[in-house]
Structure formats: structure tokens, C-alpha cells
PDB file of C-alpha atoms in Angstrom:
ATOM      1  CA  MET X   1     -14.296 -23.941  -3.108  1.00  0.00           C
ATOM      2  CA  ASN X   2     -11.574 -21.741  -4.659  1.00  0.00           C
ATOM      3  CA  ILE X   3      -8.755 -19.885  -2.891  1.00  0.00           C
ATOM      4  CA  LEU X   4     -10.714 -16.628  -2.718  1.00  0.00           C
ATOM      5  CA  ASP X   5     -13.647 -18.352  -1.024  1.00  0.00           C
ATOM      6  CA  ASP X   6     -11.228 -20.028   1.386  1.00  0.00           C
ATOM      7  CA  LEU X   7      -9.678 -16.666   2.303  1.00  0.00           C
ATOM      8  CA  LYS X   8     -13.119 -15.142   2.826  1.00  0.00           C
ATOM      9  CA  LEU X   9     -14.080 -17.969   5.155  1.00  0.00           C
ATOM     10  CA  GLN X  10     -10.816 -17.667   7.109  1.00  0.00           C
ATOM     11  CA  TYR X  11     -11.441 -13.926   7.489  1.00  0.00           C
ATOM     12  CA  LYS X  12     -14.965 -14.548   8.722  1.00  0.00           C
ATOM     13  CA  LEU X  13     -14.151 -17.327  11.195  1.00  0.00           C
ATOM     14  CA  GLY X  14     -10.510 -16.655  12.074  1.00  0.00           C
ATOM     15  CA  GLY X  15     -11.112 -14.045  14.769  1.00  0.00           C
ATOM     16  CA  ILE X  16      -9.597 -10.609  15.378  1.00  0.00           C
ATOM     17  CA  THR X  17      -5.998 -11.743  14.846  1.00  0.00           C
ATOM     18  CA  ASN X  18      -6.693 -13.002  11.334  1.00  0.00           C
ATOM     19  CA  ARG X  19      -8.665  -9.886  10.475  1.00  0.00           C
ATOM     20  CA  LEU X  20      -5.913  -7.551  11.687  1.00  0.00           C
ATOM     21  CA  ILE X  21      -3.358  -9.474   9.619  1.00  0.00           C
ATOM     22  CA  TYR X  22      -5.654  -9.371   6.577  1.00  0.00           C
ATOM     23  CA  TRP X  23      -6.117  -5.614   6.969  1.00  0.00           C
ATOM     24  CA  ASN X  24      -2.379  -4.995   7.298  1.00  0.00           C
ATOM     25  CA  VAL X  25      -1.514  -7.166   4.308  1.00  0.00           C
ATOM     26  CA  GLY X  26      -4.338  -5.642   2.245  1.00  0.00           C
ATOM     27  CA  CYS X  27      -3.226  -2.087   3.037  1.00  0.00           C
ATOM     28  CA  PHE X  28       0.353  -3.008   2.118  1.00  0.00           C
ATOM     29  CA  LEU X  29      -0.708  -4.377  -1.273  1.00  0.00           C
ATOM     30  CA  VAL X  30      -2.746  -1.253  -1.964  1.00  0.00           C
ATOM     31  CA  SER X  31       0.142   0.973  -0.892  1.00  0.00           C
ATOM     32  CA  ILE X  32       2.468  -0.733  -3.392  1.00  0.00           C
ATOM     33  CA  ILE X  33       0.148   0.337  -6.196  1.00  0.00           C
ATOM     34  CA  PHE X  34      -0.443   3.921  -5.072  1.00  0.00           C
ATOM     35  CA  PHE X  35       2.435   4.984  -2.824  1.00  0.00           C
ATOM     36  CA  TYR X  36       5.544   3.041  -3.823  1.00  0.00           C
ATOM     37  CA  GLN X  37       8.139   4.958  -5.821  1.00  0.00           C
ATOM     38  CA  PHE X  38       9.825   2.289  -7.930  1.00  0.00           C
ATOM     39  CA  GLN X  39      12.641   4.559  -9.109  1.00  0.00           C
ATOM     40  CA  ALA X  40      13.569   5.598  -5.577  1.00  0.00           C
ATOM     41  CA  GLY X  41      12.818   2.146  -4.155  1.00  0.00           C
ATOM     42  CA  GLN X  42      10.782   3.416  -1.217  1.00  0.00           C
ATOM     43  CA  PHE X  43       7.277   4.329  -0.089  1.00  0.00           C
ATOM     44  CA  ASN X  44       6.046   7.899  -0.068  1.00  0.00           C
ATOM     45  CA  TYR X  45       2.930   8.000   2.110  1.00  0.00           C
ATOM     46  CA  PRO X  46       0.696  11.105   2.020  1.00  0.00           C
ATOM     47  CA  PHE X  47      -0.052  13.042   5.214  1.00  0.00           C
ATOM     48  CA  TRP X  48      -3.606  11.665   5.323  1.00  0.00           C
ATOM     49  CA  ILE X  49      -2.313   8.102   5.875  1.00  0.00           C
ATOM     50  CA  ALA X  50       0.995   8.359   7.742  1.00  0.00           C
ATOM     51  CA  LEU X  51       0.989  10.042  11.152  1.00  0.00           C
ATOM     52  CA  ASN X  52       2.865  13.326  10.822  1.00  0.00           C
ATOM     53  CA  THR X  53       4.222  15.475  13.645  1.00  0.00           C
ATOM     54  CA  ASP X  54       3.283  18.659  11.808  1.00  0.00           C
ATOM     55  CA  VAL X  55       0.290  20.075  13.728  1.00  0.00           C
ATOM     56  CA  SER X  56      -1.279  21.552  10.604  1.00  0.00           C
ATOM     57  CA  ARG X  57      -1.348  18.079   9.063  1.00  0.00           C
ATOM     58  CA  PHE X  58      -2.622  15.820  11.828  1.00  0.00           C
ATOM     59  CA  LEU X  59      -5.323  18.356  12.729  1.00  0.00           C
ATOM     60  CA  ILE X  60      -6.630  18.103   9.171  1.00  0.00           C
ATOM     61  CA  ALA X  61      -6.389  14.303   9.238  1.00  0.00           C
ATOM     62  CA  PRO X  62      -6.866  13.167  12.875  1.00  0.00           C
ATOM     63  CA  TRP X  63      -7.695   9.626  11.720  1.00  0.00           C
ATOM     64  CA  THR X  64      -3.964   9.157  11.011  1.00  0.00           C
ATOM     65  CA  PHE X  65      -3.539   8.445  14.737  1.00  0.00           C
ATOM     66  CA  LEU X  66      -5.040   5.070  13.784  1.00  0.00           C
ATOM     67  CA  THR X  67      -4.375   4.528  10.069  1.00  0.00           C
ATOM     68  CA  TYR X  68      -0.594   4.671  10.431  1.00  0.00           C
ATOM     69  CA  ALA X  69      -0.750   1.303  12.235  1.00  0.00           C
ATOM     70  CA  PHE X  70      -2.005  -0.492   9.100  1.00  0.00           C
ATOM     71  CA  PHE X  71       0.723   0.589   6.660  1.00  0.00           C
ATOM     72  CA  HIS X  72       4.395  -0.402   6.461  1.00  0.00           C
ATOM     73  CA  ASP X  73       7.495   0.886   4.702  1.00  0.00           C
ATOM     74  CA  GLY X  74       8.704  -2.466   3.366  1.00  0.00           C
ATOM     75  CA  PHE X  75       7.964  -6.173   3.030  1.00  0.00           C
ATOM     76  CA  MET X  76      10.337  -7.224   5.827  1.00  0.00           C
ATOM     77  CA  HIS X  77       8.811  -4.576   8.094  1.00  0.00           C
ATOM     78  CA  LEU X  78       5.373  -6.049   7.410  1.00  0.00           C
ATOM     79  CA  LEU X  79       6.504  -9.695   7.682  1.00  0.00           C
ATOM     80  CA  PHE X  80       8.237  -9.274  11.046  1.00  0.00           C
ATOM     81  CA  ASN X  81       5.322  -7.308  12.499  1.00  0.00           C
ATOM     82  CA  MET X  82       2.746  -9.873  11.374  1.00  0.00           C
ATOM     83  CA  ILE X  83       4.774 -12.758  12.823  1.00  0.00           C
ATOM     84  CA  VAL X  84       5.032 -11.007  16.188  1.00  0.00           C
ATOM     85  CA  LEU X  85       1.365  -9.959  16.007  1.00  0.00           C
ATOM     86  CA  ASN X  86       0.237 -13.549  15.469  1.00  0.00           C
ATOM     87  CA  PHE X  87       2.549 -14.802  18.238  1.00  0.00           C
ATOM     88  CA  SER X  88       1.573 -12.216  20.843  1.00  0.00           C
ATOM     89  CA  SER X  89      -2.143 -12.314  19.968  1.00  0.00           C
ATOM     90  CA  GLN X  90      -2.381 -16.082  20.434  1.00  0.00           C
ATOM     91  CA  LEU X  91      -0.824 -15.726  23.885  1.00  0.00           C
ATOM     92  CA  PHE X  92      -3.099 -12.783  24.730  1.00  0.00           C
ATOM     93  CA  LEU X  93      -6.243 -14.687  23.731  1.00  0.00           C
ATOM     94  CA  THR X  94      -5.323 -17.448  26.163  1.00  0.00           C
ATOM     95  CA  TYR X  95      -6.530 -15.165  28.957  1.00  0.00           C
ATOM     96  CA  PHE X  96      -8.538 -12.367  27.350  1.00  0.00           C
ATOM     97  CA  THR X  97     -11.306 -11.845  24.803  1.00  0.00           C
ATOM     98  CA  GLN X  98     -11.325 -10.902  21.119  1.00  0.00           C
ATOM     99  CA  LYS X  99     -12.831  -7.501  21.966  1.00  0.00           C
ATOM    100  CA  GLN X 100     -10.080  -6.810  24.488  1.00  0.00           C
ATOM    101  CA  LEU X 101      -7.461  -7.699  21.880  1.00  0.00           C
ATOM    102  CA  LEU X 102      -8.955  -5.291  19.352  1.00  0.00           C
ATOM    103  CA  GLY X 103      -9.358  -2.603  22.012  1.00  0.00           C
ATOM    104  CA  LEU X 104      -5.721  -2.894  23.068  1.00  0.00           C
ATOM    105  CA  TYR X 105      -4.531  -2.794  19.445  1.00  0.00           C
ATOM    106  CA  VAL X 106      -6.516   0.363  18.678  1.00  0.00           C
ATOM    107  CA  LEU X 107      -5.898   2.218  21.948  1.00  0.00           C
ATOM    108  CA  GLY X 108      -2.218   1.265  22.014  1.00  0.00           C
ATOM    109  CA  THR X 109      -1.880   2.664  18.499  1.00  0.00           C
ATOM    110  CA  ILE X 110      -3.540   5.961  19.418  1.00  0.00           C
ATOM    111  CA  PHE X 111      -1.601   6.379  22.680  1.00  0.00           C
ATOM    112  CA  ALA X 112       1.769   5.713  21.011  1.00  0.00           C
ATOM    113  CA  GLY X 113       0.821   8.135  18.240  1.00  0.00           C
ATOM    114  CA  PHE X 114       0.137  10.933  20.723  1.00  0.00           C
ATOM    115  CA  VAL X 115       3.443  10.316  22.519  1.00  0.00           C
ATOM    116  CA  PHE X 116       5.328  10.276  19.202  1.00  0.00           C
ATOM    117  CA  VAL X 117       3.711  13.519  18.011  1.00  0.00           C
ATOM    118  CA  SER X 118       4.211  15.262  21.365  1.00  0.00           C
ATOM    119  CA  ILE X 119       7.934  14.458  21.641  1.00  0.00           C
ATOM    120  CA  TYR X 120       8.741  15.466  18.076  1.00  0.00           C
ATOM    121  CA  TYR X 121       6.602  18.603  18.363  1.00  0.00           C
ATOM    122  CA  PHE X 122       8.624  19.847  21.322  1.00  0.00           C
ATOM    123  CA  MET X 123      11.824  18.916  19.495  1.00  0.00           C
ATOM    124  CA  GLY X 124      10.683  21.050  16.568  1.00  0.00           C
ATOM    125  CA  VAL X 125      11.087  18.184  14.089  1.00  0.00           C
ATOM    126  CA  SER X 126       8.575  17.396  11.346  1.00  0.00           C
ATOM    127  CA  THR X 127       8.473  13.742  10.354  1.00  0.00           C
ATOM    128  CA  GLY X 128       6.065  10.878   9.796  1.00  0.00           C
ATOM    129  CA  ILE X 129       5.622   7.291  10.920  1.00  0.00           C
ATOM    130  CA  VAL X 130       3.876   4.104   9.769  1.00  0.00           C
ATOM    131  CA  GLY X 131       3.772   0.578  11.138  1.00  0.00           C
ATOM    132  CA  ALA X 132       1.885  -1.660  13.563  1.00  0.00           C
ATOM    133  CA  SER X 133       4.836  -2.089  15.945  1.00  0.00           C
ATOM    134  CA  ALA X 134       3.399   0.101  18.717  1.00  0.00           C
ATOM    135  CA  ALA X 135       0.098  -1.791  18.795  1.00  0.00           C
ATOM    136  CA  ILE X 136       1.917  -5.137  18.718  1.00  0.00           C
ATOM    137  CA  MET X 137       4.191  -4.110  21.584  1.00  0.00           C
ATOM    138  CA  ALA X 138       1.092  -3.127  23.570  1.00  0.00           C
ATOM    139  CA  ILE X 139      -0.329  -6.633  23.096  1.00  0.00           C
ATOM    140  CA  LEU X 140       2.958  -8.378  23.901  1.00  0.00           C
ATOM    141  CA  MET X 141       3.573  -6.239  26.976  1.00  0.00           C
ATOM    142  CA  GLY X 142      -0.041  -6.713  28.061  1.00  0.00           C
ATOM    143  CA  VAL X 143       0.113 -10.504  28.183  1.00  0.00           C
ATOM    144  CA  THR X 144       3.611 -10.354  29.690  1.00  0.00           C
ATOM    145  CA  THR X 145       2.319  -8.106  32.476  1.00  0.00           C
ATOM    146  CA  TYR X 146      -0.488 -10.543  33.212  1.00  0.00           C
ATOM    147  CA  HIS X 147       1.581 -13.743  33.079  1.00  0.00           C
ATOM    148  CA  PRO X 148       5.333 -12.977  32.915  1.00  0.00           C
ATOM    149  CA  LEU X 149       6.383 -16.538  33.860  1.00  0.00           C
ATOM    150  CA  MET X 150       4.518 -18.223  31.018  1.00  0.00           C
ATOM    151  CA  ASN X 151       6.683 -20.838  29.284  1.00  0.00           C
ATOM    152  CA  VAL X 152       7.162 -20.205  25.567  1.00  0.00           C
ATOM    153  CA  ARG X 153       8.923 -22.646  23.258  1.00  0.00           C
ATOM    154  CA  LEU X 154      11.102 -21.001  20.619  1.00  0.00           C
ATOM    155  CA  LEU X 155      12.612 -22.705  17.594  1.00  0.00           C
ATOM    156  CA  LEU X 156      16.324 -23.598  18.084  1.00  0.00           C
ATOM    157  CA  ILE X 157      16.281 -22.110  21.598  1.00  0.00           C
ATOM    158  CA  GLY X 158      13.757 -24.145  23.548  1.00  0.00           C
ATOM    159  CA  ASN X 159      11.625 -23.095  26.496  1.00  0.00           C
ATOM    160  CA  VAL X 160      12.004 -19.564  27.816  1.00  0.00           C
ATOM    161  CA  LYS X 161       9.901 -17.320  30.015  1.00  0.00           C
ATOM    162  CA  LEU X 162       7.679 -14.811  28.253  1.00  0.00           C
ATOM    163  CA  TRP X 163       9.183 -11.892  30.150  1.00  0.00           C
ATOM    164  CA  HIS X 164      12.619 -12.832  28.763  1.00  0.00           C
ATOM    165  CA  ILE X 165      11.378 -12.302  25.182  1.00  0.00           C
ATOM    166  CA  THR X 166       9.698  -8.992  26.006  1.00  0.00           C
ATOM    167  CA  ALA X 167      12.712  -7.762  27.966  1.00  0.00           C
ATOM    168  CA  VAL X 168      15.092  -8.503  25.072  1.00  0.00           C
ATOM    169  CA  ILE X 169      12.897  -6.550  22.635  1.00  0.00           C
ATOM    170  CA  LEU X 170      12.646  -3.564  25.015  1.00  0.00           C
ATOM    171  CA  VAL X 171      16.401  -3.557  25.688  1.00  0.00           C
ATOM    172  CA  LEU X 172      17.115  -3.607  21.956  1.00  0.00           C
ATOM    173  CA  ASP X 173      14.807  -0.628  21.518  1.00  0.00           C
ATOM    174  CA  LEU X 174      16.608   1.280  24.262  1.00  0.00           C
ATOM    175  CA  MET X 175      20.056   0.396  22.855  1.00  0.00           C
ATOM    176  CA  GLN X 176      19.096   1.603  19.358  1.00  0.00           C
ATOM    177  CA  PHE X 177      17.311   4.714  20.558  1.00  0.00           C
ATOM    178  CA  ARG X 178      20.068   7.054  19.375  1.00  0.00           C
ATOM    179  CA  LEU X 179      21.286   5.017  16.422  1.00  0.00           C
ATOM    180  CA  GLY X 180      18.392   5.596  14.044  1.00  0.00           C
ATOM    181  CA  ASN X 181      14.620   5.449  13.634  1.00  0.00           C
ATOM    182  CA  MET X 182      14.139   7.187  16.975  1.00  0.00           C
ATOM    183  CA  GLY X 183      10.463   7.729  16.197  1.00  0.00           C
ATOM    184  CA  GLY X 184       9.928   4.008  15.771  1.00  0.00           C
ATOM    185  CA  HIS X 185      11.591   3.208  19.078  1.00  0.00           C
ATOM    186  CA  ILE X 186       9.544   5.910  20.821  1.00  0.00           C
ATOM    187  CA  SER X 187       6.345   4.338  19.523  1.00  0.00           C
ATOM    188  CA  HIS X 188       7.483   0.834  20.556  1.00  0.00           C
ATOM    189  CA  LEU X 189       8.215   1.902  24.117  1.00  0.00           C
ATOM    190  CA  SER X 190       5.003   3.941  24.277  1.00  0.00           C
ATOM    191  CA  GLY X 191       2.973   0.960  23.096  1.00  0.00           C
ATOM    192  CA  ALA X 192       4.628  -1.253  25.727  1.00  0.00           C
ATOM    193  CA  LEU X 193       3.826   1.314  28.428  1.00  0.00           C
ATOM    194  CA  PHE X 194       0.183   1.391  27.382  1.00  0.00           C
ATOM    195  CA  GLY X 195      -0.018  -2.407  27.382  1.00  0.00           C
ATOM    196  CA  PHE X 196       1.239  -2.443  30.974  1.00  0.00           C
ATOM    197  CA  VAL X 197      -1.273   0.225  32.079  1.00  0.00           C
ATOM    198  CA  PHE X 198      -4.121  -1.482  30.185  1.00  0.00           C
ATOM    199  CA  ILE X 199      -3.662  -4.768  32.051  1.00  0.00           C
ATOM    200  CA  LYS X 200      -3.184  -3.114  35.446  1.00  0.00           C
ATOM    201  CA  LEU X 201      -6.437  -1.197  34.978  1.00  0.00           C
ATOM    202  CA  LEU X 202      -8.161  -4.359  33.803  1.00  0.00           C
ATOM    203  CA  GLU X 203      -7.028  -6.210  36.916  1.00  0.00           C
ATOM    204  CA  ASN X 204      -8.563  -3.405  38.980  1.00  0.00           C
ATOM    205  CA  GLY X 205     -11.890  -3.687  37.169  1.00  0.00           C
ATOM    206  CA  THR X 206     -11.502  -1.011  34.454  1.00  0.00           C
ATOM    207  CA  ASP X 207     -11.735  -2.410  30.933  1.00  0.00           C
ATOM    208  CA  LEU X 208     -10.617   0.282  28.481  1.00  0.00           C
ATOM    209  CA  SER X 209     -11.517  -1.932  25.519  1.00  0.00           C
ATOM    210  CA  THR X 210     -15.183  -1.072  26.108  1.00  0.00           C
ATOM    211  CA  LEU X 211     -14.394   2.383  24.704  1.00  0.00           C
ATOM    212  CA  VAL X 212     -13.505   0.850  21.348  1.00  0.00           C
ATOM    213  CA  SER X 213     -16.342  -1.680  21.318  1.00  0.00           C
ATOM    214  CA  GLY X 214     -18.777   1.101  22.268  1.00  0.00           C
ATOM    215  CA  VAL X 215     -17.682   3.265  19.333  1.00  0.00           C
ATOM    216  CA  ILE X 216     -17.876   0.303  16.952  1.00  0.00           C
ATOM    217  CA  ASP X 217     -21.374  -0.590  18.161  1.00  0.00           C
ATOM    218  CA  LEU X 218     -22.424   3.041  17.699  1.00  0.00           C
ATOM    219  CA  PHE X 219     -21.289   3.100  14.068  1.00  0.00           C
ATOM    220  CA  VAL X 220     -22.829  -0.308  13.365  1.00  0.00           C
ATOM    221  CA  ASN X 221     -26.171   0.845  14.757  1.00  0.00           C
ATOM    222  CA  LEU X 222     -26.032   4.065  12.723  1.00  0.00           C
ATOM    223  CA  PHE X 223     -25.415   2.251   9.450  1.00  0.00           C
ATOM    224  CA  ASN X 224     -27.844  -0.570  10.173  1.00  0.00           C
ATOM    225  CA  LYS X 225     -30.649   1.721  11.336  1.00  0.00           C
ATOM    226  CA  THR X 226     -33.752   1.072   9.274  1.00  0.00           C
ATOM    227  CA  LYS X 227     -36.715   3.341   8.798  1.00  0.00           C
ATOM    228  CA  LYS X 228     -39.860   2.168  10.517  1.00  0.00           C
ATOM    229  CA  SER X 229     -42.907   1.816   8.328  1.00  0.00           C
ATOM    230  CA  PRO X 230     -45.975   3.826   9.482  1.00  0.00           C
ATOM    231  CA  PHE X 231     -48.198   0.927   8.471  1.00  0.00           C
ATOM    232  CA  LYS X 232     -48.181  -2.517   9.947  1.00  0.00           C
ATOM    233  CA  LYS X 233     -48.449  -5.428   7.613  1.00  0.00           C
ATOM    234  CA  VAL X 234     -50.827  -8.170   8.640  1.00  0.00           C
ATOM    235  CA  HIS X 235     -49.802 -11.656   7.624  1.00  0.00           C
ATOM    236  CA  LYS X 236     -52.155 -14.566   7.664  1.00  0.00           C
ATOM    237  CA  ASN X 237     -50.745 -17.617   9.316  1.00  0.00           C
ATOM    238  CA  TYR X 238     -51.430 -20.550   7.052  1.00  0.00           C
ATOM    239  CA  SER X 239     -50.773 -23.665   9.032  1.00  0.00           C
ATOM    240  CA  LYS X 240     -48.781 -26.374   7.341  1.00  0.00           C
ATOM    241  CA  PRO X 241     -48.933 -30.092   7.956  1.00  0.00           C
ATOM    242  CA  ALA X 242     -47.187 -31.147  11.130  1.00  0.00           C
ATOM    243  CA  GLU X 243     -44.902 -33.512   9.232  1.00  0.00           C
ATOM    244  CA  ASN X 244     -43.347 -30.663   7.189  1.00  0.00           C
ATOM    245  CA  ARG X 245     -42.666 -28.534  10.270  1.00  0.00           C
ATOM    246  CA  THR X 246     -41.098 -31.484  12.027  1.00  0.00           C
ATOM    247  CA  SER X 247     -38.836 -32.308   9.094  1.00  0.00           C
ATOM    248  CA  LYS X 248     -37.639 -28.691   8.885  1.00  0.00           C
ATOM    249  CA  ILE X 249     -36.830 -28.601  12.597  1.00  0.00           C
ATOM    250  CA  VAL X 250     -34.880 -31.848  12.339  1.00  0.00           C
ATOM    251  CA  THR X 251     -32.937 -30.561   9.322  1.00  0.00           C
ATOM    252  CA  LYS X 252     -32.180 -27.275  11.082  1.00  0.00           C
ATOM    253  CA  ASP X 253     -31.038 -29.067  14.233  1.00  0.00           C
ATOM    254  CA  LYS X 254     -28.698 -31.325  12.253  1.00  0.00           C
ATOM    255  CA  SER X 255     -27.177 -28.378  10.393  1.00  0.00           C
ATOM    256  CA  GLN X 256     -26.713 -26.405  13.596  1.00  0.00           C
ATOM    257  CA  GLN X 257     -25.125 -29.416  15.256  1.00  0.00           C
ATOM    258  CA  GLN X 258     -22.682 -29.770  12.364  1.00  0.00           C
ATOM    259  CA  ILE X 259     -21.837 -26.051  12.540  1.00  0.00           C
ATOM    260  CA  ASP X 260     -21.198 -26.295  16.276  1.00  0.00           C
ATOM    261  CA  GLU X 261     -18.917 -29.313  15.801  1.00  0.00           C
ATOM    262  CA  ILE X 262     -16.898 -27.523  13.116  1.00  0.00           C
ATOM    263  CA  LEU X 263     -16.569 -24.354  15.210  1.00  0.00           C
ATOM    264  CA  ASP X 264     -15.375 -26.442  18.165  1.00  0.00           C
ATOM    265  CA  LYS X 265     -12.800 -28.044  15.893  1.00  0.00           C
ATOM    266  CA  ILE X 266     -11.596 -24.600  14.748  1.00  0.00           C
ATOM    267  CA  SER X 267     -11.268 -23.349  18.331  1.00  0.00           C
ATOM    268  CA  GLN X 268      -9.228 -26.413  19.313  1.00  0.00           C
ATOM    269  CA  SER X 269      -7.045 -27.061  16.246  1.00  0.00           C
ATOM    270  CA  GLY X 270      -7.411 -23.996  14.028  1.00  0.00           C
ATOM    271  CA  TYR X 271      -9.080 -23.388  10.685  1.00  0.00           C
ATOM    272  CA  ASP X 272      -6.441 -25.311   8.706  1.00  0.00           C
ATOM    273  CA  SER X 273      -7.450 -28.541  10.472  1.00  0.00           C
ATOM    274  CA  LEU X 274     -10.796 -28.580   8.636  1.00  0.00           C
ATOM    275  CA  THR X 275     -11.371 -30.962   5.739  1.00  0.00           C
ATOM    276  CA  LYS X 276     -12.302 -29.686   2.297  1.00  0.00           C
ATOM    277  CA  GLU X 277     -15.898 -30.815   2.813  1.00  0.00           C
ATOM    278  CA  GLU X 278     -16.158 -28.979   6.145  1.00  0.00           C
ATOM    279  CA  LYS X 279     -14.820 -25.754   4.601  1.00  0.00           C
ATOM    280  CA  GLU X 280     -17.311 -25.985   1.732  1.00  0.00           C
ATOM    281  CA  PHE X 281     -20.147 -26.599   4.184  1.00  0.00           C
ATOM    282  CA  LEU X 282     -19.241 -23.511   6.230  1.00  0.00           C
ATOM    283  CA  PHE X 283     -18.943 -21.416   3.086  1.00  0.00           C
ATOM    284  CA  LYS X 284     -22.443 -22.473   1.927  1.00  0.00           C
ATOM    285  CA  VAL X 285     -23.904 -21.744   5.354  1.00  0.00           C
ATOM    286  CA  GLY X 286     -22.135 -18.367   5.464  1.00  0.00           C
ATOM    287  CA  LYS X 287     -23.829 -17.352   2.229  1.00  0.00           C
TER     288      LYS X 287
END
């Protein structure tokens, strides 16, 4: 199995966190080709990708309230965000589901986008923003709200409480609010606010992530809808020897058992813990 096949399998089995990271990295690579100005040494994103505070622009491209969270203005911007995304997502999934993680990422992005646009609109300033920071802050603040006293072990520092990490990030945002990139700090704080509200509503029985999963299911059903044939096909059932049916059932059961064992191993130790043979087996089954 080559590297490309390995990446495909990781995307398929790695869960929402892996897929979000793949999407962010993929969008960054595409943006280098189409939107990076090598002479100026910076990205120049069009209004239909970056979220812009100009009303005439975001009304034409309302999807930018979501797309801006998958593009970044530099490699270090992307790298730091993906590290924090992986860190906060793993903590979040300790208590919540994959669908709730995706829902919080999407809704946190949209909420922070509306706050960003509203503030700059009333300030009379036209500017744009890209980056997944708001969505990531929503996830980090969400799990911190649910379990603030969780012990987290940091390299070179040791064990600290989760709320200590989140508090430091929020304080840094507040301290740098006037120094530069005010739009970025507004989106960070807005994302954190949404993460707090999301968990409080969830604790009271209101799961906002169902809004996102409902929309996704709607689109999936629309694209997968097949036309019903007006005629029914009649198939004759030719019975086969009992020995053949038994052998097929045994083979199927063994394969399913092997799949279940590998999936259990992934859930406990991660995809990288699989052997080469196990990865090749999953790839063949996935086809």
C-alpha cells in the first residue's frame, strides 16, 4: 500500500478531527497555487473565499461565513491552528461525539463570523479574515466549560489544569486586542463565547449540533436520491448447495471479526498503531 492509499485510509477511518485537518491542509495547498503572491510574499484571497465585512460582498457570497475557517494566511498560522485543533478535539471527544465536534466547529465558525462582520460594519471598516482559530477556540472553550479541572500534561511544563491553558490564551487575546489583528482577536473571543454557550445548552438538553447534522443529512439524501423504476424486476431464487452458503457465512464472519478487532485497536491506540498488513487489509475492504 503506497502513501496515497495510506492517507486515504487515515481520512476514512480517522474521524472528524483528521478530516478537518485534511481539509485545512488541502485548502492551504490549493491556496498557494491560486492565491499566493510570490513577489509580495503574501496571500490575496478573493471575496468569495475570505469573509469580508463589506455588505455587498458577503451578501453575494454568504458561504464565506464558513469557508474562511478552512484557509490561512501563512504556514505558521496553519501549523499552530492544526496543533491546537488536534489537541482540543482529542479532549473534546473524551466526553462528546464526532457529530457534536463537527457541529461546534461549523456553528462556532459562523457565529464568530457574524460577530466579526457586525463589529467592523458599525465601525465603518472594510476588511477580510481567514483562519480556523474561532472554531478551534469554540472547541477548546467547550471542553474547558464541561471539565475545567481536567489534568493536561504539557511538554517541559508538566501537569496543569485545562482551564489554565484556556485562560492564558484568552488573556493573551485581550492583551493584544489593540496591538494588531483586532479582527482575529474578535473572532477568537467570539468563538470561545459560543463554545461556552454550546456546552451550557447541551447540559440543559439542547444539542445545537443537530442543526448541522440535519443539514448534512438533507444534502446527502438529495444527492443520493435514486429514481424508482415503474416496473418491478422478478428474480428467481436458485438455491445453492448448503455447503457453499455455510462457507460464505463463515468467511464473512471471520472478515467482520477481523475488521472489528482492527477498529477496536484504532480506537484504543490510534491508526498509526496498525501493522502494514492490517492497513492493507482495511484498504482492500474499503474498496
